[in-house]
Amino acid sequence: MRLTRLELSGFKSFAKKSDFDFSAPITAIVGPNGSGKSNVAEAFRFVLGEQSIKSLRGKKGEDLIYTGENGRLNRAAVRVEFDNRDRTLALDFDAVVLERAVYRDGTNEYFINGSRVRLKDVTELLARAHIGASGHHIISQGEADRVLAASPRERRAMIEDALGLRIFHYKIRESEKKLAKTEENKQQVEALRRENKPHLSFLERQVAKLKKALSLREELEVRYAEYLKREERYLEAEAEAIAAAREEPERRARELSRRIAHLRAALEKQEEDDAARAEVLALEKELREVREERERLNRTLGSLEGQIAFEKRRIADEARRAQDAAHATVPMGAVETLVREADESLAALEQEEDISRARRIAAHIRGLLEKFLRTHRAARPAAPDHKPLRRLEHEYAKAERALEKVKARAAQLEARSRAAQEAMVRAHEEGRTQERELFALMQEHNEVQLTLSSLEARAAQLARDREAFKRELAEAVALLGRGAARYREVSLEDAAGEAVPLEELLAEERTAQEKRRKELERMKIRLEELGGANADEIMREYEEVKERDAFLERELKDLEASAASLRSLIEDLDRELEEKFLQGIEKISEAFHTFFTLMFGGGKASLKVVREKRRTPRTGVEEEEAMPGEDEEESELAEVGVEVAVSLPRKRVKGLMMLSGGERALTSIALIFAMSRVNPPPFLILDETDAALDEANSRRYGDMLEELAKESQLIVITHNRETMSRAGVLYGITMAADGVSRVLSVKFEEGAQFAK
Ligand code: ATP
């Protein structure tokens, strides 16, 4: 990259448009004091983006705009043009023109190749090409010493700048800003997530409950459908069963009623005509009388028999006694025996109640007495009387005939009575059969009624079950929606997934269904406890909040990832910076020594990296020059700085403090040149850096300029003849009485008149 042109218009003393062409390796700008030479150097700083007006020798932007006796301008502008064929500037143009303008109100405008850009764009573009506004390559008047006067830390910054390491700081700072922003974002995202968290967990719990409720509801739907279907089947089947079961008993009951009524009527009629009984009774009465007569006759016959026997014995005795005719004495013993036997019989007689036996006992006693008499009475000689016997026998015969008659009558009556009784029994028996039948029928009727009333109870239960079914269905629809009414569509399956046959369905115990209903109740209660209101809303909100949380989580991961990559980028940059810095320092130190010995004809010069502890935390003022990437904690550790060590030839004193003004200037120049040598800037502007040099040193300085010009374009503002002699082009700056600077190309001889 080469500097080709500089154009000033309205900048400081350059009221009119003035331009400089930099075609030679060394361009010298010469002119009397106060003509505006330094303004040219400042024009470079200005156009390259300098923000410190103070370093441009002004108080405010306005001071940079021409103000003279003839009037004042509103705008100051500087343009600088580069040959960019080597693309040092990261723009795809062979020529790059930068322009900056400032207005009286202090506003600034920046342009790159005519396009309006931001300051940042300019700064970035230049930083990448290792040039900048306050860079090491513009050494203002009296500033040569700065590199020596600076603190080790400031020196380090200058050297870094010269080594083109500013870009690292720039990148590190950018990365740190990004990192800080990332951390801030991360905290914000974390805060948002934390904020979200309780709501999300609340919703998660709600959703879990909802899901539970939903699955419970689904199960309830299935169970309800099964229950309702089974119940309806049962109700239908039960109704049919009751109707069927009723048919036979009802028919039977009707028939029984009819038959019972019939039998009752028949039995009532039977009771009315009971003539048979009367006949039987009459016959019985008559028969009783006939039998009594027969008894009487029998007794009469018995008595007659006794009398006849007695008469016969008397007759026989009388006949025997008549034959014996003698009286016999009676022994006492015989009398006592008679008395005892008679007494015994009499005692028996006294006890006897049966008249016929009593009579027989009486007859016996008489017999005893007759026997005693017959035994002991002397036979009577008179002939026995037969008349009583004949009378008795006549009576007997008469009684016998009467008995025969009575017997016949009794036999007749008995036969009739038997017949009448049999007739009556027969009639009774028929009645009893009917009664038994009636009884049996009534019993059966009762049983049938019992069956019917139990069927009645079943029917009543069925009616209640029907009501309950209706209520259950209504409740199911209210709870689960109209779908619950489509329970008929479901197919009932057993555990194996087989359809349950109807018979099995109906054969089931009623308690099973009751168990199902209770389970439904339990499920309903549980469902109610879980609640299911606003389900859609909750789900939607949950999805939203979850999605937001997931988004934030992703965001957080992204932020963490970018923070990590930023940290490692910063580490890498730090490491690279450190490496390049140390390598650069070594090279500069070598070059410094070379230039130094060249200038002083011997001696020693070197740079040393030192690490010093900071005592106080960095302040805002120091911020600009502080090593980026450091913060207060790190600054406690070590601060890298660069110290300069010199020892002059033939002199014992060492250290910068001991140097004379000229020696100091030479040392500064040696260091500046060393820095430029190691990392040659595209151009180097030296504003009266050679002011303090004597003739011999001016020559050495001139030699070094030529050496440096091989790598960098040099613009020297000088009063030094020797320096002028080394320049390819000389520009003279003049200022007339009007206070306006003018530029003109001059020859060496013309320029030399401004030399001191
Ligand atoms: P020296 O050789 O003594 O260093 P020089 O050539 O470097 O002098 P400068 O310092 O560049 O001179 O010029 C300073 C001159 O510029 C002063 O005369 C000053 O009045 C003039 N000047 C500075 N700012 C303005 C301005 N805004 N308007 C007009 N003139 C200005």
Tab-separated table of N, CA and C in Angstrom, residues 339-404:
chain	number	residue	atom	x	y	z
A	339	VAL	N	-121.997	-121.788	104.524
A	339	VAL	CA	-122.006	-120.340	104.870
A	339	VAL	C	-120.849	-119.612	104.190
A	340	ARG	N	-119.652	-120.221	104.268
A	340	ARG	CA	-118.459	-119.554	103.679
A	340	ARG	C	-118.631	-119.349	102.183
A	341	GLU	N	-119.128	-120.487	101.501
A	341	GLU	CA	-119.257	-120.368	100.041
A	341	GLU	C	-120.317	-119.344	99.665
A	342	ALA	N	-121.424	-119.348	100.432
A	342	ALA	CA	-122.504	-118.401	100.157
A	342	ALA	C	-122.019	-116.973	100.397
A	343	ASP	N	-121.335	-116.894	101.520
A	343	ASP	CA	-120.805	-115.548	101.840
A	343	ASP	C	-119.902	-115.007	100.744
A	344	GLU	N	-119.013	-115.821	100.260
A	344	GLU	CA	-118.079	-115.388	99.185
A	344	GLU	C	-118.848	-114.935	97.957
A	345	SER	N	-119.843	-115.789	97.580
A	345	SER	CA	-120.618	-115.443	96.380
A	345	SER	C	-121.401	-114.158	96.579
A	346	LEU	N	-121.932	-114.008	97.824
A	346	LEU	CA	-122.707	-112.788	98.098
A	346	LEU	C	-121.806	-111.546	98.000
A	347	ALA	N	-120.623	-111.749	98.567
A	347	ALA	CA	-119.664	-110.608	98.459
A	347	ALA	C	-119.418	-110.258	97.003
A	348	ALA	N	-119.267	-111.320	96.163
A	348	ALA	CA	-119.050	-111.063	94.724
A	348	ALA	C	-120.253	-110.376	94.103
A	349	LEU	N	-121.412	-110.831	94.574
A	349	LEU	CA	-122.655	-110.279	94.049
A	349	LEU	C	-122.758	-108.778	94.363
A	350	GLU	N	-122.376	-108.505	95.584
A	350	GLU	CA	-122.431	-107.103	95.984
A	350	GLU	C	-121.578	-106.198	95.074
A	351	GLN	N	-120.535	-106.738	94.630
A	351	GLN	CA	-119.613	-105.933	93.789
A	351	GLN	C	-120.040	-105.863	92.350
A	352	GLU	N	-120.850	-106.864	91.937
A	352	GLU	CA	-121.172	-106.978	90.509
A	352	GLU	C	-122.137	-105.894	90.084
A	353	GLU	N	-121.846	-105.264	88.942
A	353	GLU	CA	-122.743	-104.244	88.431
A	353	GLU	C	-123.536	-104.770	87.273
A	354	ASP	N	-122.905	-105.665	86.508
A	354	ASP	CA	-123.617	-106.223	85.353
A	354	ASP	C	-124.760	-107.090	85.880
A	355	ILE	N	-125.906	-106.712	85.417
A	355	ILE	CA	-127.087	-107.368	85.937
A	355	ILE	C	-127.156	-108.838	85.588
A	356	SER	N	-126.735	-109.173	84.365
A	356	SER	CA	-126.871	-110.579	83.970
A	356	SER	C	-125.895	-111.459	84.756
A	357	ARG	N	-124.678	-110.897	84.983
A	357	ARG	CA	-123.738	-111.702	85.786
A	357	ARG	C	-124.215	-111.776	87.231
A	358	ALA	N	-124.770	-110.663	87.682
A	358	ALA	CA	-125.301	-110.660	89.048
A	358	ALA	C	-126.361	-111.756	89.203
A	359	ARG	N	-127.136	-111.830	88.169
A	359	ARG	CA	-128.161	-112.877	88.224
A	359	ARG	C	-127.559	-114.260	88.267
A	360	ARG	N	-126.531	-114.398	87.450
A	360	ARG	CA	-125.907	-115.740	87.438
A	360	ARG	C	-125.316	-116.065	88.812
A	361	ILE	N	-124.714	-115.045	89.459
A	361	ILE	CA	-124.163	-115.261	90.818
A	361	ILE	C	-125.302	-115.639	91.794
A	362	ALA	N	-126.377	-114.922	91.647
A	362	ALA	CA	-127.537	-115.196	92.517
A	362	ALA	C	-128.031	-116.642	92.331
A	363	ALA	N	-128.046	-117.027	90.991
A	363	ALA	CA	-128.478	-118.388	90.671
A	363	ALA	C	-127.550	-119.414	91.317
A	364	HIS	N	-126.247	-119.054	91.295
A	364	HIS	CA	-125.255	-119.956	91.902
A	364	HIS	C	-125.499	-120.150	93.399
A	365	ILE	N	-125.749	-118.955	94.046
A	365	ILE	CA	-126.012	-119.025	95.491
A	365	ILE	C	-127.221	-119.929	95.765
A	366	ARG	N	-128.266	-119.670	94.896
A	366	ARG	CA	-129.428	-120.532	95.082
A	366	ARG	C	-129.092	-121.995	94.884
A	367	GLY	N	-128.330	-122.251	93.920
A	367	GLY	CA	-127.888	-123.615	93.637
A	367	GLY	C	-127.192	-124.227	94.858
A	368	LEU	N	-126.272	-123.361	95.504
A	368	LEU	CA	-125.539	-123.834	96.675
A	368	LEU	C	-126.543	-124.291	97.756
A	369	LEU	N	-127.503	-123.378	97.941
A	369	LEU	CA	-128.479	-123.627	98.989
A	369	LEU	C	-129.285	-124.892	98.686
A	370	GLU	N	-129.739	-125.015	97.374
A	370	GLU	CA	-130.538	-126.179	96.990
A	370	GLU	C	-129.754	-127.464	97.150
A	371	LYS	N	-128.489	-127.341	96.767
A	371	LYS	CA	-127.624	-128.539	96.881
A	371	LYS	C	-127.491	-128.992	98.350
A	372	PHE	N	-127.309	-127.927	99.222
A	372	PHE	CA	-127.187	-128.234	100.661
A	372	PHE	C	-128.438	-128.952	101.180
A	373	LEU	N	-129.560	-128.397	100.743
A	373	LEU	CA	-130.819	-128.977	101.167
A	373	LEU	C	-130.977	-130.408	100.663
A	374	ARG	N	-130.701	-130.497	99.301
A	374	ARG	CA	-130.841	-131.827	98.716
A	374	ARG	C	-129.967	-132.829	99.426
A	375	THR	N	-128.772	-132.353	99.806
A	375	THR	CA	-127.828	-133.259	100.440
A	375	THR	C	-128.310	-133.701	101.840
A	376	HIS	N	-128.809	-132.705	102.619
A	376	HIS	CA	-129.039	-132.981	104.019
A	376	HIS	C	-130.485	-133.200	104.399
A	377	ARG	N	-131.514	-132.886	103.522
A	377	ARG	CA	-132.890	-133.087	103.884
A	377	ARG	C	-133.303	-134.523	103.630
A	378	ALA	N	-134.022	-134.909	104.551
A	378	ALA	CA	-134.491	-136.245	104.393
A	378	ALA	C	-135.478	-136.302	103.293
A	379	ALA	N	-135.348	-137.197	102.394
A	379	ALA	CA	-136.192	-137.311	101.241
A	379	ALA	C	-137.615	-137.383	101.662
A	380	ARG	N	-138.512	-136.600	100.817
A	380	ARG	CA	-139.905	-136.567	101.128
A	380	ARG	C	-140.565	-137.658	100.333
A	381	PRO	N	-141.288	-138.212	101.019
A	381	PRO	CA	-141.899	-139.325	100.395
A	381	PRO	C	-142.946	-138.940	99.420
A	382	ALA	N	-143.475	-137.574	99.491
A	382	ALA	CA	-144.554	-137.190	98.594
A	382	ALA	C	-144.081	-137.066	97.171
A	383	ALA	N	-145.072	-137.331	96.254
A	383	ALA	CA	-144.737	-137.282	94.831
A	383	ALA	C	-144.494	-135.871	94.386
A	384	PRO	N	-143.541	-135.601	93.564
A	384	PRO	CA	-143.200	-134.209	93.117
A	384	PRO	C	-144.294	-133.675	92.284
A	385	ASP	N	-144.459	-132.230	92.330
A	385	ASP	CA	-145.389	-131.426	91.547
A	385	ASP	C	-144.690	-131.019	90.270
A	386	HIS	N	-145.300	-131.330	89.069
A	386	HIS	CA	-144.696	-131.005	87.771
A	386	HIS	C	-145.283	-129.807	87.135
A	387	LYS	N	-146.299	-129.176	87.718
A	387	LYS	CA	-146.959	-128.047	87.107
A	387	LYS	C	-146.044	-126.861	86.927
A	388	PRO	N	-145.284	-126.396	87.996
A	388	PRO	CA	-144.380	-125.243	87.766
A	388	PRO	C	-143.448	-125.482	86.601
A	389	LEU	N	-142.971	-126.754	86.488
A	389	LEU	CA	-142.014	-127.016	85.420
A	389	LEU	C	-142.654	-126.832	84.074
A	390	ARG	N	-143.832	-127.308	83.961
A	390	ARG	CA	-144.480	-127.194	82.677
A	390	ARG	C	-144.743	-125.735	82.316
A	391	ARG	N	-145.188	-124.943	83.368
A	391	ARG	CA	-145.421	-123.538	83.121
A	391	ARG	C	-144.158	-122.871	82.643
A	392	LEU	N	-143.047	-123.187	83.321
A	392	LEU	CA	-141.752	-122.582	82.968
A	392	LEU	C	-141.325	-122.937	81.540
A	393	GLU	N	-141.569	-124.273	81.255
A	393	GLU	CA	-141.139	-124.707	79.920
A	393	GLU	C	-141.974	-124.035	78.852
A	394	HIS	N	-143.243	-123.764	79.166
A	394	HIS	CA	-144.103	-123.069	78.234
A	394	HIS	C	-143.641	-121.645	78.001
A	395	GLU	N	-143.291	-120.992	79.132
A	395	GLU	CA	-142.782	-119.607	79.095
A	395	GLU	C	-141.488	-119.526	78.258
A	396	TYR	N	-140.677	-120.535	78.502
A	396	TYR	CA	-139.374	-120.582	77.851
A	396	TYR	C	-139.556	-120.647	76.336
A	397	ALA	N	-140.462	-121.549	75.988
A	397	ALA	CA	-140.709	-121.717	74.560
A	397	ALA	C	-141.228	-120.422	73.940
A	398	LYS	N	-142.109	-119.763	74.693
A	398	LYS	CA	-142.700	-118.518	74.220
A	398	LYS	C	-141.584	-117.468	74.015
A	399	ALA	N	-140.710	-117.377	75.052
A	399	ALA	CA	-139.582	-116.439	74.991
A	399	ALA	C	-138.659	-116.751	73.817
A	400	GLU	N	-138.488	-118.101	73.626
A	400	GLU	CA	-137.610	-118.493	72.511
A	400	GLU	C	-138.192	-118.037	71.172
A	401	ARG	N	-139.443	-118.129	71.024
A	401	ARG	CA	-140.057	-117.698	69.766
A	401	ARG	C	-139.917	-116.192	69.589
A	402	ALA	N	-140.178	-115.492	70.745
A	402	ALA	CA	-140.055	-114.023	70.680
A	402	ALA	C	-138.613	-113.614	70.278
A	403	LEU	N	-137.640	-114.326	70.870
A	403	LEU	CA	-136.235	-114.042	70.557
A	403	LEU	C	-135.945	-114.240	69.080
A	404	GLU	N	-136.489	-115.363	68.580
A	404	GLU	CA	-136.269	-115.631	67.158
A	404	GLU	C	-136.756	-114.468	66.313
